[in-house]
C-alpha positions as a printed Julia matrix, in Angstrom:
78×3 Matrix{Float64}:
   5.5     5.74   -3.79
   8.19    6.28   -0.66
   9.55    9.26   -2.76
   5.54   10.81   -2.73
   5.19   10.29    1.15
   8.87   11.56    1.56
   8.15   14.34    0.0
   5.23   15.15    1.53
   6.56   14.94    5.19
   4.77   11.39    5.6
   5.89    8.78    8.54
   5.33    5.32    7.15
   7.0     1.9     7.73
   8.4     0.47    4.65
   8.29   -3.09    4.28
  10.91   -4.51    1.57
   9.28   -7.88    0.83
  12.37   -9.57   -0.99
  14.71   -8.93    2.56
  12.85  -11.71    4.3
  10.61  -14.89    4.3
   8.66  -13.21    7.28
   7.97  -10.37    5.57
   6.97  -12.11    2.36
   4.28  -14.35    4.03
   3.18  -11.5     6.01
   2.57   -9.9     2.64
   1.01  -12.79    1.12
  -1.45  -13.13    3.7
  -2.62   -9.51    3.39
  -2.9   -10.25   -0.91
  -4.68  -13.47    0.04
  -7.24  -13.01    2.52
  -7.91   -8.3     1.74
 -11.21   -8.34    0.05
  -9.54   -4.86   -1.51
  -7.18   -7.68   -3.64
  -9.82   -9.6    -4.75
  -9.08   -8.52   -7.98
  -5.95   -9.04   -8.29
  -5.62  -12.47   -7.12
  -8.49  -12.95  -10.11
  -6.01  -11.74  -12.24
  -2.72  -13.64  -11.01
  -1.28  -10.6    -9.92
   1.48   -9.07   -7.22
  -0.59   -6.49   -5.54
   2.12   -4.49   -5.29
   2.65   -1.5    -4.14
   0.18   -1.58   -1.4
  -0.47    0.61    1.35
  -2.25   -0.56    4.62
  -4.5     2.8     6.21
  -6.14    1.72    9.39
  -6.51   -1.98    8.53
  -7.79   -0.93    5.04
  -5.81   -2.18    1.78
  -5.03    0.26   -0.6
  -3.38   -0.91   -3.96
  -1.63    2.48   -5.28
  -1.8     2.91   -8.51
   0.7     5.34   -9.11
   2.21    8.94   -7.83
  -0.63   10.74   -8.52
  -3.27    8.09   -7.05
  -0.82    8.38   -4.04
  -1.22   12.08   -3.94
  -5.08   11.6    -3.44
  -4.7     9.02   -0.77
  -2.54   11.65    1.25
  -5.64   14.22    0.88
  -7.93   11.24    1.45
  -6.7    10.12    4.28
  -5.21   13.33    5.73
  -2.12   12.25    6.33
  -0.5    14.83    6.38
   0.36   16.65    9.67
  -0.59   19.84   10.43
């Protein structure tokens, strides 16, 4: 998903989960307590990747899903 908002000029903050304990939990709380990951806590998943829009929880799933988000969202700069 970085490569899709690379290449489409996107500023994000990527959070690599596995560097830290902090960053882990913060994770975890998001998974635990989004009513967007409902589902996959059901289903004993990860959750991952996710993407956080204004406070809302957005599981991606996949390049082209990403894509949509962008056009969504309108993240992209004009």
């Amino acid at each position: 998903m970085k490569e899709v908002l690379s290449e489409n000029n996107i500023k994000y903050m990527y959070v690599d989960i596995c560097e830290s304990v902090g960053k882990l939990k913060s994770f975890l709380k998001i998974r635990d307590t989004a009513e967007e990951c409902k589902e996959v806590r059901e289903q004993h998943c990860a959750g991952i990747p996710c993407l956080v829009i204004d406070n809302d929880v957005i599981l991606v799933e996949g390049p082209e899903h990403m894509k949509q988000l962008i056009d969504q969202y309108q993240l992209k700069a004009e």
